[in-house]
């Protein structure tokens, strides 16, 4: 059984793309799962098809002005026909974002992504990582150093390129979201398969 995970992202300056790569690397750690990176600014017909056929879609947008970026919102609006057809209903979904400030109003962006997924009837997957960097012995090298639960919150210094920002801790946090979504998708698909077999033999 194969789990197809699409990672639909926009990135103005490469930081969100770096996270998308990390999520894809996490998905690839799970046997039976494959990841497809889809830049929502240049969507081709095969990209739309890949989104439609994916078992899970992980959404990634930078936080711009306390919200998803304009190009990502444009993509959201383009999905209204899919919404009407319930094309993404019951797919798993998750999200990640990055901003230059530690807080930066990233929660608003992830809330937007989870609401978007709910509009589509998707099943939102949380981060499931304890918060890091929240005690006197903790550090910015901790996983989930921003302390999110709804999805991945990363932080990229505004004077550093995507070769170094966001830092490794954020990238590994994102990779582990990829692992989680891949494992849960496989579990979900196997459960659906088992239910079909039971129905067929009843
Ligand atoms: C138009 C614009 C708005 C931004 N708004 C925010 C913001 O609300 N909060 C924040 O912390 N950073 C903000 N930033 C910084 C970006 O979130 C940050 O540079 C991020 O790493 C960009 O990701 P990207 O390289 O994938 O585009 C903004 C940047 C731009 C260009």
mmCIF file of C-alpha atoms and ligand atoms in Angstrom:
data_model
loop_
_atom_site.group_PDB
_atom_site.id
_atom_site.type_symbol
_atom_site.label_atom_id
_atom_site.label_comp_id
_atom_site.label_asym_id
_atom_site.label_seq_id
_atom_site.Cartn_x
_atom_site.Cartn_y
_atom_site.Cartn_z
ATOM 1 C CA UNK A 1 0.000 0.000 0.000
ATOM 2 C CA UNK A 2 1.320 3.445 -0.964
ATOM 3 C CA UNK A 3 0.496 6.743 0.744
ATOM 4 C CA UNK A 4 0.733 9.727 -1.598
ATOM 5 C CA UNK A 5 1.416 12.951 0.259
ATOM 6 C CA UNK A 6 1.266 16.271 -1.604
ATOM 7 C CA UNK A 7 3.010 19.314 -0.128
ATOM 8 C CA UNK A 8 1.352 22.445 -1.501
ATOM 9 C CA UNK A 9 3.366 25.556 -0.681
ATOM 10 C CA UNK A 10 4.211 29.130 -1.616
ATOM 11 C CA UNK A 11 7.550 30.707 -0.809
ATOM 12 C CA UNK A 12 8.538 34.266 -1.687
ATOM 13 C CA UNK A 13 12.177 34.085 -0.580
ATOM 14 C CA UNK A 14 12.883 30.388 -0.070
ATOM 15 C CA UNK A 15 12.299 29.902 3.668
ATOM 16 C CA UNK A 16 8.978 28.110 3.299
ATOM 17 C CA UNK A 17 10.468 26.081 0.459
ATOM 18 C CA UNK A 18 13.234 24.931 2.824
ATOM 19 C CA UNK A 19 10.562 23.743 5.250
ATOM 20 C CA UNK A 20 8.641 22.053 2.429
ATOM 21 C CA UNK A 21 11.828 20.158 1.526
ATOM 22 C CA UNK A 22 12.209 19.108 5.166
ATOM 23 C CA UNK A 23 8.595 17.888 5.315
ATOM 24 C CA UNK A 24 9.192 15.882 2.121
ATOM 25 C CA UNK A 25 12.343 14.356 3.622
ATOM 26 C CA UNK A 26 10.290 13.333 6.659
ATOM 27 C CA UNK A 27 7.649 11.689 4.480
ATOM 28 C CA UNK A 28 10.402 9.792 2.654
ATOM 29 C CA UNK A 29 11.581 8.294 5.972
ATOM 30 C CA UNK A 30 8.364 6.265 6.138
ATOM 31 C CA UNK A 31 8.366 3.086 4.024
ATOM 32 C CA UNK A 32 5.370 3.091 1.685
ATOM 33 C CA UNK A 33 4.981 6.883 1.602
ATOM 34 C CA UNK A 34 5.933 9.257 -1.190
ATOM 35 C CA UNK A 35 5.939 13.062 -1.263
ATOM 36 C CA UNK A 36 5.245 15.435 -4.161
ATOM 37 C CA UNK A 37 6.226 19.090 -3.806
ATOM 38 C CA UNK A 38 3.746 21.432 -5.475
ATOM 39 C CA UNK A 39 4.429 25.156 -5.841
ATOM 40 C CA UNK A 40 0.977 26.752 -5.800
ATOM 41 C CA UNK A 41 2.151 29.736 -7.843
ATOM 42 C CA UNK A 42 2.739 27.675 -10.976
ATOM 43 C CA UNK A 43 0.044 25.029 -10.907
ATOM 44 C CA UNK A 44 -0.119 22.802 -13.987
ATOM 45 C CA UNK A 45 -2.885 20.353 -14.841
ATOM 46 C CA UNK A 46 -0.702 17.464 -13.565
ATOM 47 C CA UNK A 47 -0.281 19.388 -10.280
ATOM 48 C CA UNK A 48 -4.053 19.700 -9.838
ATOM 49 C CA UNK A 49 -4.359 16.006 -10.667
ATOM 50 C CA UNK A 50 -1.692 15.151 -8.089
ATOM 51 C CA UNK A 51 -3.566 17.171 -5.467
ATOM 52 C CA UNK A 52 -6.804 15.386 -6.353
ATOM 53 C CA UNK A 53 -5.188 11.958 -6.136
ATOM 54 C CA UNK A 54 -3.154 12.599 -2.979
ATOM 55 C CA UNK A 55 -4.183 10.804 0.201
ATOM 56 C CA UNK A 56 -2.983 13.769 2.270
ATOM 57 C CA UNK A 57 -2.075 17.387 1.534
ATOM 58 C CA UNK A 58 0.305 19.334 3.741
ATOM 59 C CA UNK A 59 -0.105 23.088 3.240
ATOM 60 C CA UNK A 60 2.775 25.538 3.683
ATOM 61 C CA UNK A 61 2.704 29.317 3.509
ATOM 62 C CA UNK A 62 4.928 32.062 4.870
ATOM 63 C CA UNK A 63 3.239 34.409 7.296
ATOM 64 C CA UNK A 64 2.760 37.733 5.540
ATOM 65 C CA UNK A 65 0.979 40.516 7.428
ATOM 66 C CA UNK A 66 -0.309 38.027 10.011
ATOM 67 C CA UNK A 67 -1.929 35.745 7.446
ATOM 68 C CA UNK A 68 -1.158 33.372 4.602
ATOM 69 C CA UNK A 69 0.650 35.063 1.724
ATOM 70 C CA UNK A 70 -1.323 36.611 -1.138
ATOM 71 C CA UNK A 71 -0.264 33.908 -3.626
ATOM 72 C CA UNK A 72 -1.288 31.174 -1.194
ATOM 73 C CA UNK A 73 -4.677 32.829 -0.659
ATOM 74 C CA UNK A 74 -5.109 33.000 -4.420
ATOM 75 C CA UNK A 75 -4.515 29.236 -4.515
ATOM 76 C CA UNK A 76 -7.090 28.749 -1.742
ATOM 77 C CA UNK A 77 -9.653 30.665 -3.775
ATOM 78 C CA UNK A 78 -8.852 28.640 -6.881
ATOM 79 C CA UNK A 79 -9.948 25.487 -5.035
ATOM 80 C CA UNK A 80 -13.595 26.564 -4.769
ATOM 81 C CA UNK A 81 -14.666 24.249 -7.613
ATOM 82 C CA UNK A 82 -12.905 21.359 -5.847
ATOM 83 C CA UNK A 83 -14.666 22.431 -2.642
ATOM 84 C CA UNK A 84 -18.068 22.301 -4.350
ATOM 85 C CA UNK A 85 -17.316 18.843 -5.767
ATOM 86 C CA UNK A 86 -16.020 17.687 -2.330
ATOM 87 C CA UNK A 87 -12.887 16.595 -4.161
ATOM 88 C CA UNK A 88 -10.616 16.680 -1.112
ATOM 89 C CA UNK A 89 -13.122 15.347 1.414
ATOM 90 C CA UNK A 90 -11.594 12.879 3.914
ATOM 91 C CA UNK A 91 -8.001 13.494 2.870
ATOM 92 C CA UNK A 92 -5.643 14.113 5.758
ATOM 93 C CA UNK A 93 -4.237 17.652 6.032
ATOM 94 C CA UNK A 94 -1.600 19.512 8.031
ATOM 95 C CA UNK A 95 0.265 22.794 7.845
ATOM 96 C CA UNK A 96 3.473 24.722 8.362
ATOM 97 C CA UNK A 97 4.492 28.354 8.329
ATOM 98 C CA UNK A 98 7.519 30.569 8.909
ATOM 99 C CA UNK A 99 7.956 34.204 9.823
ATOM 100 C CA UNK A 100 10.865 36.415 10.799
ATOM 101 C CA UNK A 101 9.561 37.264 14.280
ATOM 102 C CA UNK A 102 9.411 34.631 17.003
ATOM 103 C CA UNK A 103 5.637 34.957 17.268
ATOM 104 C CA UNK A 104 4.961 37.000 14.149
ATOM 105 C CA UNK A 105 1.239 36.111 14.334
ATOM 106 C CA UNK A 106 1.937 32.664 12.893
ATOM 107 C CA UNK A 107 -1.032 31.154 14.740
ATOM 108 C CA UNK A 108 -3.340 33.179 12.507
ATOM 109 C CA UNK A 109 -1.747 31.591 9.437
ATOM 110 C CA UNK A 110 -2.060 28.035 10.731
ATOM 111 C CA UNK A 111 -5.645 28.723 11.850
ATOM 112 C CA UNK A 112 -6.390 29.870 8.318
ATOM 113 C CA UNK A 113 -4.875 26.687 6.909
ATOM 114 C CA UNK A 114 -6.838 24.440 9.270
ATOM 115 C CA UNK A 115 -10.079 26.296 8.494
ATOM 116 C CA UNK A 116 -9.333 25.923 4.794
ATOM 117 C CA UNK A 117 -8.841 22.180 5.310
ATOM 118 C CA UNK A 118 -12.097 21.983 7.286
ATOM 119 C CA UNK A 119 -13.974 23.740 4.478
ATOM 120 C CA UNK A 120 -12.783 20.953 2.222
ATOM 121 C CA UNK A 121 -13.883 18.261 4.703
ATOM 122 C CA UNK A 122 -10.297 17.244 5.329
ATOM 123 C CA UNK A 123 -8.968 15.718 8.565
ATOM 124 C CA UNK A 124 -6.498 18.067 10.267
ATOM 125 C CA UNK A 125 -3.390 16.457 11.754
ATOM 126 C CA UNK A 126 -1.824 18.313 14.681
ATOM 127 C CA UNK A 127 1.898 18.514 15.403
ATOM 128 C CA UNK A 128 2.019 16.176 18.452
ATOM 129 C CA UNK A 129 5.428 17.417 19.652
ATOM 130 C CA UNK A 130 6.056 18.747 23.143
ATOM 131 C CA UNK A 131 7.156 22.400 23.202
ATOM 132 C CA UNK A 132 10.895 23.060 23.370
ATOM 133 C CA UNK A 133 12.990 26.059 24.371
ATOM 134 C CA UNK A 134 10.768 26.829 27.380
ATOM 135 C CA UNK A 135 12.997 26.280 30.403
ATOM 136 C CA UNK A 136 16.304 27.539 31.800
ATOM 137 C CA UNK A 137 18.098 24.472 30.439
ATOM 138 C CA UNK A 138 16.416 24.522 27.028
ATOM 139 C CA UNK A 139 17.745 26.029 23.814
ATOM 140 C CA UNK A 140 16.823 27.182 20.323
ATOM 141 C CA UNK A 141 18.185 23.852 19.117
ATOM 142 C CA UNK A 142 15.162 22.125 20.667
ATOM 143 C CA UNK A 143 12.533 20.674 18.388
ATOM 144 C CA UNK A 144 9.309 22.690 18.294
ATOM 145 C CA UNK A 145 11.247 25.608 19.805
ATOM 146 C CA UNK A 146 8.343 27.990 19.096
ATOM 147 C CA UNK A 147 5.973 25.728 21.053
ATOM 148 C CA UNK A 148 3.200 25.148 18.529
ATOM 149 C CA UNK A 149 0.582 22.411 18.518
ATOM 150 C CA UNK A 150 -1.652 23.126 15.520
ATOM 151 C CA UNK A 151 1.202 22.727 13.017
ATOM 152 C CA UNK A 152 4.825 23.692 12.389
ATOM 153 C CA UNK A 153 5.823 27.218 13.350
ATOM 154 C CA UNK A 154 9.318 28.123 12.163
ATOM 155 C CA UNK A 155 11.308 31.323 12.396
ATOM 156 C CA UNK A 156 13.787 32.673 9.862
ATOM 157 C CA UNK A 157 15.987 35.687 10.625
ATOM 158 C CA UNK A 158 15.225 38.444 8.131
ATOM 159 C CA UNK A 159 18.893 38.871 7.214
ATOM 160 C CA UNK A 160 19.575 35.216 6.437
ATOM 161 C CA UNK A 161 18.852 33.216 3.320
ATOM 162 C CA UNK A 162 17.150 29.828 3.130
ATOM 163 C CA UNK A 163 20.538 28.093 3.186
ATOM 164 C CA UNK A 164 20.676 28.721 6.942
ATOM 165 C CA UNK A 165 17.233 29.977 7.981
ATOM 166 C CA UNK A 166 15.048 28.581 9.399
ATOM 167 C CA UNK A 167 17.562 26.664 11.538
ATOM 168 C CA UNK A 168 17.989 22.900 11.771
ATOM 169 C CA UNK A 169 15.680 22.543 14.764
ATOM 170 C CA UNK A 170 12.777 23.991 12.785
ATOM 171 C CA UNK A 171 13.599 21.840 9.767
ATOM 172 C CA UNK A 172 13.637 18.684 11.872
ATOM 173 C CA UNK A 173 10.348 19.760 13.490
ATOM 174 C CA UNK A 174 8.925 20.019 9.961
ATOM 175 C CA UNK A 175 10.420 16.664 8.960
ATOM 176 C CA UNK A 176 8.708 15.018 11.917
ATOM 177 C CA UNK A 177 5.376 16.460 10.820
ATOM 178 C CA UNK A 178 6.048 14.759 7.476
ATOM 179 C CA UNK A 179 6.712 11.476 9.285
ATOM 180 C CA UNK A 180 3.538 11.845 11.344
ATOM 181 C CA UNK A 181 1.295 12.601 8.390
ATOM 182 C CA UNK A 182 2.808 9.736 6.371
ATOM 183 C CA UNK A 183 2.346 7.224 9.202
ATOM 184 C CA UNK A 184 -1.207 8.349 9.954
ATOM 185 C CA UNK A 185 -2.124 8.293 6.267
ATOM 186 C CA UNK A 186 -0.901 4.717 5.953
ATOM 187 C CA UNK A 187 -2.856 3.773 9.073
ATOM 188 C CA UNK A 188 -5.950 5.483 7.658
ATOM 189 C CA UNK A 189 -5.616 3.748 4.275
ATOM 190 C CA UNK A 190 -5.051 0.336 5.870
ATOM 191 C CA UNK A 191 -8.110 0.847 8.085
ATOM 192 C CA UNK A 192 -10.252 1.761 5.090
ATOM 193 C CA UNK A 193 -8.913 -1.257 3.208
ATOM 194 C CA UNK A 194 -9.688 -3.606 6.106
ATOM 195 C CA UNK A 195 -13.207 -2.172 6.405
ATOM 196 C CA UNK A 196 -13.810 -2.746 2.686
ATOM 197 C CA UNK A 197 -12.647 -6.366 2.972
ATOM 198 C CA UNK A 198 -14.896 -6.981 5.973
ATOM 199 C CA UNK A 199 -17.868 -5.494 4.133
ATOM 200 C CA UNK A 200 -17.127 -7.630 1.075
ATOM 201 C CA UNK A 201 -16.976 -10.832 3.131
ATOM 202 C CA UNK A 202 -20.074 -10.037 5.255
HETATM 203 C C1 LIG B 1 4.823 41.103 2.716
HETATM 204 C C2 LIG B 1 5.491 40.494 3.901
HETATM 205 C C3 LIG B 1 4.803 40.443 5.103
HETATM 206 C C4 LIG B 1 5.404 39.858 6.218
HETATM 207 N N1 LIG B 1 4.685 39.786 7.384
HETATM 208 C C5 LIG B 1 5.245 39.186 8.462
HETATM 209 C C6 LIG B 1 4.508 39.040 9.670
HETATM 210 O O1 LIG B 1 3.314 39.359 9.757
HETATM 211 N N2 LIG B 1 5.152 38.522 10.749
HETATM 212 C C7 LIG B 1 6.475 38.168 10.695
HETATM 213 O O2 LIG B 1 7.024 37.778 11.715
HETATM 214 N N3 LIG B 1 7.175 38.227 9.550
HETATM 215 C C8 LIG B 1 6.582 38.720 8.430
HETATM 216 N N4 LIG B 1 7.273 38.760 7.255
HETATM 217 C C9 LIG B 1 8.561 38.061 7.156
HETATM 218 C C10 LIG B 1 8.377 36.678 6.503
HETATM 219 O O3 LIG B 1 7.383 35.941 7.170
HETATM 220 C C11 LIG B 1 9.690 35.897 6.546
HETATM 221 O O4 LIG B 1 10.693 36.607 5.859
HETATM 222 C C12 LIG B 1 9.553 34.490 5.988
HETATM 223 O O5 LIG B 1 10.722 33.771 6.305
HETATM 224 C C13 LIG B 1 9.363 34.526 4.484
HETATM 225 O O6 LIG B 1 9.206 33.224 3.995
HETATM 226 P P1 LIG B 1 9.461 32.917 2.450
HETATM 227 O O7 LIG B 1 10.944 33.078 2.207
HETATM 228 O O8 LIG B 1 9.024 31.515 2.239
HETATM 229 O O9 LIG B 1 8.644 33.891 1.671
HETATM 230 C C14 LIG B 1 6.714 39.335 6.139
HETATM 231 C C15 LIG B 1 7.404 39.400 4.917
HETATM 232 C C16 LIG B 1 6.794 39.959 3.807
HETATM 233 C C17 LIG B 1 7.544 39.979 2.492
#
